[in-house]
Short mmCIF file of C-alpha atoms in Angstrom, two decimals:
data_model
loop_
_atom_site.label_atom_id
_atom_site.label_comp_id
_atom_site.label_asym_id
_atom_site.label_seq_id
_atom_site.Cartn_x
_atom_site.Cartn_y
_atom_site.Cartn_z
CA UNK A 1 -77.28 115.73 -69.89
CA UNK A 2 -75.88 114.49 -66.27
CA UNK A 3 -75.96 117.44 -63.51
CA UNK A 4 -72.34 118.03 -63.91
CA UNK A 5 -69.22 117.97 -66.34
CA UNK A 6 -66.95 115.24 -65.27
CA UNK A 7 -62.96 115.32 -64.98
CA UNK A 8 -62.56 113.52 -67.90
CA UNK A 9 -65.13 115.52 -69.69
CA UNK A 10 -63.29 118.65 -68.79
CA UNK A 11 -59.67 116.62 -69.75
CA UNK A 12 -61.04 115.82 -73.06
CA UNK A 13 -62.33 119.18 -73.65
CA UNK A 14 -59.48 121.49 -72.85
CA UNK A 15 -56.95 119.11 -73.51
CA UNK A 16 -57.91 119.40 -77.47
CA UNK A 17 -59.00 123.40 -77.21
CA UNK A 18 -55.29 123.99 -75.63
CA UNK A 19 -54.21 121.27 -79.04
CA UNK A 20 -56.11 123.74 -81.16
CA UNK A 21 -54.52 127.23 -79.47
CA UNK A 22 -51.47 125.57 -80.64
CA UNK A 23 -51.98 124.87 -84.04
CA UNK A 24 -53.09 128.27 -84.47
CA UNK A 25 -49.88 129.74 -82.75
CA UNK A 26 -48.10 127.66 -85.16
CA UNK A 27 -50.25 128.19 -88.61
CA UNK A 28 -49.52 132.08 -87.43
CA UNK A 29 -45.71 131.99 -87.39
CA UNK A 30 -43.60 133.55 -90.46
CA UNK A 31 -40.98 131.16 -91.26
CA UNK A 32 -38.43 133.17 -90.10
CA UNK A 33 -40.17 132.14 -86.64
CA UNK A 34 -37.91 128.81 -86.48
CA UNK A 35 -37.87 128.63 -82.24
CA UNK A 36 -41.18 129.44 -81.91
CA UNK A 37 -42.46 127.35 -84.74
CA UNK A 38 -40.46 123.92 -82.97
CA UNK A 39 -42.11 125.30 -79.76
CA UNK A 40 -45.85 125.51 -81.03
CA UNK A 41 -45.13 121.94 -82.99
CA UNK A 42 -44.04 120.02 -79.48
CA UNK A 43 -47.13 121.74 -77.39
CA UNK A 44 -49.28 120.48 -80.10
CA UNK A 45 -47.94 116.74 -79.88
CA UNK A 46 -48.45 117.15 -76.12
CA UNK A 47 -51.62 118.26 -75.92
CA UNK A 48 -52.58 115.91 -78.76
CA UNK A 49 -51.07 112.86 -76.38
CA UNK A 50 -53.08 114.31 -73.67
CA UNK A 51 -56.39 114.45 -75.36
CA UNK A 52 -55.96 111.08 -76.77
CA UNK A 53 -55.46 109.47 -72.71
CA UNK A 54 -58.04 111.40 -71.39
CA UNK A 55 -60.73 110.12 -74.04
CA UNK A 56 -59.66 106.49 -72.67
CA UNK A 57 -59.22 106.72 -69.31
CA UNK A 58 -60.97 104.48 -67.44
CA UNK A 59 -60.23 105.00 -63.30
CA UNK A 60 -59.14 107.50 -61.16
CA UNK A 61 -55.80 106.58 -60.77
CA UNK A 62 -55.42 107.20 -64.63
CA UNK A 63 -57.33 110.75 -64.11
CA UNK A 64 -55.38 111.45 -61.35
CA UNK A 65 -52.06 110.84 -63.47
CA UNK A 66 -53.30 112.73 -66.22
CA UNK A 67 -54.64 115.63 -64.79
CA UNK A 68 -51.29 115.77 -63.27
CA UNK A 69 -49.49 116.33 -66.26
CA UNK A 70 -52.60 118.45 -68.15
CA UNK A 71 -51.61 120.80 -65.42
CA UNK A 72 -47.89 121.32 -65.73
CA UNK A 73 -48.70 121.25 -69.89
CA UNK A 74 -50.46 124.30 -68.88
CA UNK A 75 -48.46 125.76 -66.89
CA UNK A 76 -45.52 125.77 -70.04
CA UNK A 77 -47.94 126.51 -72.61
CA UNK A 78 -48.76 129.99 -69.94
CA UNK A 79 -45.29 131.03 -70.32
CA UNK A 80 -44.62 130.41 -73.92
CA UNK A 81 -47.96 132.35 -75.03
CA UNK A 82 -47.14 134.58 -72.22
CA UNK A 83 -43.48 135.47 -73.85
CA UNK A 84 -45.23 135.82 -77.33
CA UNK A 85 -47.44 138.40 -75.96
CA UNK A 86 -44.71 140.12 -74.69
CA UNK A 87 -42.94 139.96 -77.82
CA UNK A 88 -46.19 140.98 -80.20
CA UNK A 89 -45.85 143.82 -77.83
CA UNK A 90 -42.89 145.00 -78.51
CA UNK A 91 -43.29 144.38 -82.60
CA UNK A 92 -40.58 141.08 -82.09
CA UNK A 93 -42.64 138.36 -82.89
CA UNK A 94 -44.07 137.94 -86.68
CA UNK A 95 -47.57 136.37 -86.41
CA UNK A 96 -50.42 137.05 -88.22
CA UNK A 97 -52.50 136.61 -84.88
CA UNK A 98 -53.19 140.25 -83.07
CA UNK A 99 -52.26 140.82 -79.22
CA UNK A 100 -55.55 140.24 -78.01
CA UNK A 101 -56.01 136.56 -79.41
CA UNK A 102 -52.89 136.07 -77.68
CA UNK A 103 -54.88 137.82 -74.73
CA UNK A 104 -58.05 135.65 -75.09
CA UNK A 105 -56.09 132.67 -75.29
CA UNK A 106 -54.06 133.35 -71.96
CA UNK A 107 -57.57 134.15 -70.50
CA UNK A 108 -58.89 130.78 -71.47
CA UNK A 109 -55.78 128.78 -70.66
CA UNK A 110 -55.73 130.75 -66.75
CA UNK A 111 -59.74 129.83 -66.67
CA UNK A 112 -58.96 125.94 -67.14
CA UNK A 113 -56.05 125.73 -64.98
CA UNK A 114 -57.97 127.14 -62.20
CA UNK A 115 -60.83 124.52 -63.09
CA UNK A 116 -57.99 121.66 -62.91
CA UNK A 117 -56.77 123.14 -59.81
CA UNK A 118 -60.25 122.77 -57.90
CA UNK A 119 -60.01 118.99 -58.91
CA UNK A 120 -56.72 118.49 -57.93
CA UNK A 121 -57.94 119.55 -54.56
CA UNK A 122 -61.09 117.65 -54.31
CA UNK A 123 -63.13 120.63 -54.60
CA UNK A 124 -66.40 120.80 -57.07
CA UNK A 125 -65.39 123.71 -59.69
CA UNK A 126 -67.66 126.66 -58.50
CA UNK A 127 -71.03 127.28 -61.40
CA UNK A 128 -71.22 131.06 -61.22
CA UNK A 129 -73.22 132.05 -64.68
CA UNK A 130 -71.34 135.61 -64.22
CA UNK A 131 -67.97 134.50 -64.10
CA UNK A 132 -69.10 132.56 -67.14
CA UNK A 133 -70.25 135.18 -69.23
CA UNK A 134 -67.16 137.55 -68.34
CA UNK A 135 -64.68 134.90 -69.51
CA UNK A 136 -66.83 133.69 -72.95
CA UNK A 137 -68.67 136.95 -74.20
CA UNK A 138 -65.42 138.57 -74.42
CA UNK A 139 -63.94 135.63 -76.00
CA UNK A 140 -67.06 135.47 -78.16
CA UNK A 141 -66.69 139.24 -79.47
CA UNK A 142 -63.22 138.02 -80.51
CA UNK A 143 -64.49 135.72 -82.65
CA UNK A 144 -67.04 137.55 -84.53
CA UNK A 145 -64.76 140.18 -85.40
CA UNK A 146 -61.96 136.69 -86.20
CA UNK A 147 -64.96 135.84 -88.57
CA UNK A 148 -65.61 139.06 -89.81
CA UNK A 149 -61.89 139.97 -90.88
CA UNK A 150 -61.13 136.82 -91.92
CA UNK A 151 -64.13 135.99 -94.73
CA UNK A 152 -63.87 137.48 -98.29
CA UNK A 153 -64.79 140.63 -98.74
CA UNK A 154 -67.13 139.18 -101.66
CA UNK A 155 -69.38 138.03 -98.76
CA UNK A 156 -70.70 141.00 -96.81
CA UNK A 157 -73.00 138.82 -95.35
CA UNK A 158 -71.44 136.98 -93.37
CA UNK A 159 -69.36 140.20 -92.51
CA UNK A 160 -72.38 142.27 -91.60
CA UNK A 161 -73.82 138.81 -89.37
CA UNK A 162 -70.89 138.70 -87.78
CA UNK A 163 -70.41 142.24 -86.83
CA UNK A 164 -74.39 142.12 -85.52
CA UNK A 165 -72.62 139.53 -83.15
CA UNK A 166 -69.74 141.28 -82.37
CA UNK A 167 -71.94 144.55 -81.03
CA UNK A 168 -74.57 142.21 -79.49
CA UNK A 169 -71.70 140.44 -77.21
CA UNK A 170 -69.82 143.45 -76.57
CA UNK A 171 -73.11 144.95 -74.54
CA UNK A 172 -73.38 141.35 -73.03
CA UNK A 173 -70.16 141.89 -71.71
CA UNK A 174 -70.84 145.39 -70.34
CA UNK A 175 -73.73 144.58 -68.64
CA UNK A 176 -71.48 141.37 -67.07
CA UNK A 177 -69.16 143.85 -65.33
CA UNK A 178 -72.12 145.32 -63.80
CA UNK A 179 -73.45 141.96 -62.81
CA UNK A 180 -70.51 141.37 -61.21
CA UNK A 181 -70.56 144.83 -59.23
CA UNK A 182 -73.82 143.21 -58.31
CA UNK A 183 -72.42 140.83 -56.82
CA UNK A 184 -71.37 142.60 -53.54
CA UNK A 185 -74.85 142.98 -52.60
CA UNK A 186 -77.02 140.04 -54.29
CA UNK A 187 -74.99 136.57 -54.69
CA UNK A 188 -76.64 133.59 -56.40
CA UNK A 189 -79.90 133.75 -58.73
CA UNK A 190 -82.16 136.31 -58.50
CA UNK A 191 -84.74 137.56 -61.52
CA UNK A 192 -82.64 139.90 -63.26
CA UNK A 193 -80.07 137.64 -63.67
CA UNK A 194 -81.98 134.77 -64.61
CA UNK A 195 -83.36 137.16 -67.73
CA UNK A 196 -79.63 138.21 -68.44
CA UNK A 197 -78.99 134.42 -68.45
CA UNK A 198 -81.22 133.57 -70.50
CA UNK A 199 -81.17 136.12 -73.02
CA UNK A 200 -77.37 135.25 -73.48
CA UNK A 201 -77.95 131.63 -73.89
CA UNK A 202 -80.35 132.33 -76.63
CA UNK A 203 -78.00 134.79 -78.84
CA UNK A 204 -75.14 132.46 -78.08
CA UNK A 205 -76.29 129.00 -79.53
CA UNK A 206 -77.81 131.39 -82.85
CA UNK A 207 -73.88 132.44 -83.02
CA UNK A 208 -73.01 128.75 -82.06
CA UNK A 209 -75.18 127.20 -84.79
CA UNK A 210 -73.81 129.74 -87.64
CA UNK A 211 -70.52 128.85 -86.43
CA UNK A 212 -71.21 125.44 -86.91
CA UNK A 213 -72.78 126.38 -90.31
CA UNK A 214 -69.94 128.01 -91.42
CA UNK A 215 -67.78 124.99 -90.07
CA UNK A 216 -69.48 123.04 -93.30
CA UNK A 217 -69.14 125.70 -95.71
CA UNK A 218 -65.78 126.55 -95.49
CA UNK A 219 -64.93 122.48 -96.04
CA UNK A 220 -66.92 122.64 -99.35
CA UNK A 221 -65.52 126.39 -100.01
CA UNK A 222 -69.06 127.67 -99.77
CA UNK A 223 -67.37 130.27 -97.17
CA UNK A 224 -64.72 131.94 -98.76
CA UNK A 225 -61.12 134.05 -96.93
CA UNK A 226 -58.30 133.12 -94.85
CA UNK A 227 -60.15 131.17 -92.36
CA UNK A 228 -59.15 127.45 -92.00
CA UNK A 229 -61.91 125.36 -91.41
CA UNK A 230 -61.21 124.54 -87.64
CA UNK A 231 -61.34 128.24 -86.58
CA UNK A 232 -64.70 128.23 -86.60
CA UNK A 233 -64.90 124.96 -85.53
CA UNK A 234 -63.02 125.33 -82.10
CA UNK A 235 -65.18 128.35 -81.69
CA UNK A 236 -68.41 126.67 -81.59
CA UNK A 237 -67.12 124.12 -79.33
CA UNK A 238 -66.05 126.58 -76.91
CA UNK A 239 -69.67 128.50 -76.96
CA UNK A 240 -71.21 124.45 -76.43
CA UNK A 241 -69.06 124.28 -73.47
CA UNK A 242 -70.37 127.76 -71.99
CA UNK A 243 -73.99 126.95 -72.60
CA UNK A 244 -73.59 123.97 -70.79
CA UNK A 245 -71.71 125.35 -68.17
CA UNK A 246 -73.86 128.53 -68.27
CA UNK A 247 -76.92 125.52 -67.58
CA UNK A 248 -75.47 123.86 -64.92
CA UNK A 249 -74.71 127.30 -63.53
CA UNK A 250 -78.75 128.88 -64.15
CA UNK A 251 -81.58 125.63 -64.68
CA UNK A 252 -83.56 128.21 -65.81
CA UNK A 253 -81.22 128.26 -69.08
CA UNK A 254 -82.44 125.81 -71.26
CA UNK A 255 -80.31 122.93 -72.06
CA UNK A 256 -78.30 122.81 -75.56
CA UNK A 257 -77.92 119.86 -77.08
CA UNK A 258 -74.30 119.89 -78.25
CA UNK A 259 -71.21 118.03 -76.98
CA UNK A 260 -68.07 120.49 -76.45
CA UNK A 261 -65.34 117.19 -76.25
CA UNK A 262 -66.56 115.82 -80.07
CA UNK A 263 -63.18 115.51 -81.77
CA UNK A 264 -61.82 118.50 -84.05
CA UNK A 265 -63.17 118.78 -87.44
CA UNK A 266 -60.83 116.92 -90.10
CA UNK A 267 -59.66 119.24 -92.89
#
């Protein structure tokens, strides 16, 4: 792996996870939900015309144009999931997606615009493996409990795997706030944090190779419920892109061999 995600690395990458938030916005809308359906259907055409440039582009003028309008795509896509959050809120908005997916997704979206935003400006995005775990593990312990609910209660193994997750990334999140608190007196590495990373790393790619695991099975209906088969798809993406980041971030976290930007499972 090269010392660094590129632009168009990071283009390709968030370009098709912000494709995927809106396919689930729109898979989660009861038809009743006709504005907000047409909404989610146009941000997924966008983001599906941005992904497709940034996989060919070629020089930095082309970056430069499309990180241009990746950016203001994100900045729409912030205030439409912003106004269904508010909505959800206020029991307005019918989607079977819960507040804090909406939440997670917001987080995620705010996280890459900030990452555009140091390229805009020329600057290298900052590798801090504590901002890192704050933003993923809590994104992770959303989707083991996604998993849990959303598999058939004939399979209580996968439910009782996932919830083992689920409380396994919850303390990893704890002891991130803390590590952060840390930070005030001891920046950088240092050997307690090295162990933290690592440990992380190591429960992470178990949870990202079951999530690619059940990826397979729920395209041959091994895995069973209301989850469509990119769910757990985009998930495991998303935990490739934090061990590599988490790397780059900590050497002393082994490398993963995955690549985060592979297109989207077909289903």
């Amino acid at each position: 792996m090269s010392d660094k995600i590129t632009l168009k690395e990071d283009l390709i990458f968030w370009n098709q996870i912000l494709g995927d938030h809106s396919r689930f916005i729109f898979h989660s809308l009861a038809p009743v939900e006709i504005t907000v359906i047409q909404e989610a259907k146009n941000f997924i055409t966008v983001f599906d015309s941005l992904w497709q440039e940034s996989k060919s582009l070629q020089n930095q003028s082309q970056m430069d144009r499309v990180l241009d309008h990746t950016m203001a795509a994100m900045l729409r896509l912030r205030t439409f999931k912003l106004s269904l959050l508010s909505l959800h809120l206020e029991k307005k908005l019918r989607s079977s997606l819960n507040p804090t997916f909406y939440n997670h997704m917001l987080n995620e979206l705010e996280n890459a615009y900030m990452l555009m935003a140091c390229y805009a400006n020329n600057r290298t995005p900052a590798e801090d493996p504590v901002s890192l775990h704050l933003l993923w593990m809590l994104d992770a312990i959303g989707h083991a409990d996604t998993l849990s609910c959303g598999v058939d209660a004939s399979q209580p193994d996968i439910q009782r795997i996932m919830h083992d997750f689920e409380k396994k990334f919850q303390k990893y999140y704890l002891a991130s706030v803390e590590y952060e608190g840390f930070k005030r007196a001891m920046t950088g590495l240092y050997p307690a944090l090295e162990r933290f990373d690592k440990k992380a790393a190591e429960d992470m790619r178990d949870f990202m190779q079951l999530l690619e695991s059940i990826t397979e099975e729920t395209l041959t209906a091994g895995v069973i419920g209301s989850i469509l088969p990119l769910i757990p798809d985009h998930m495991a993406r998303e935990e490739c892109y934090y061990l590599l980041r988490l790397h780059l971030a900590d050497p002393a976290v082994p490398e993963v061999k995955c690549v985060p930007w592979r297109d989207r499972v077909r289903s």
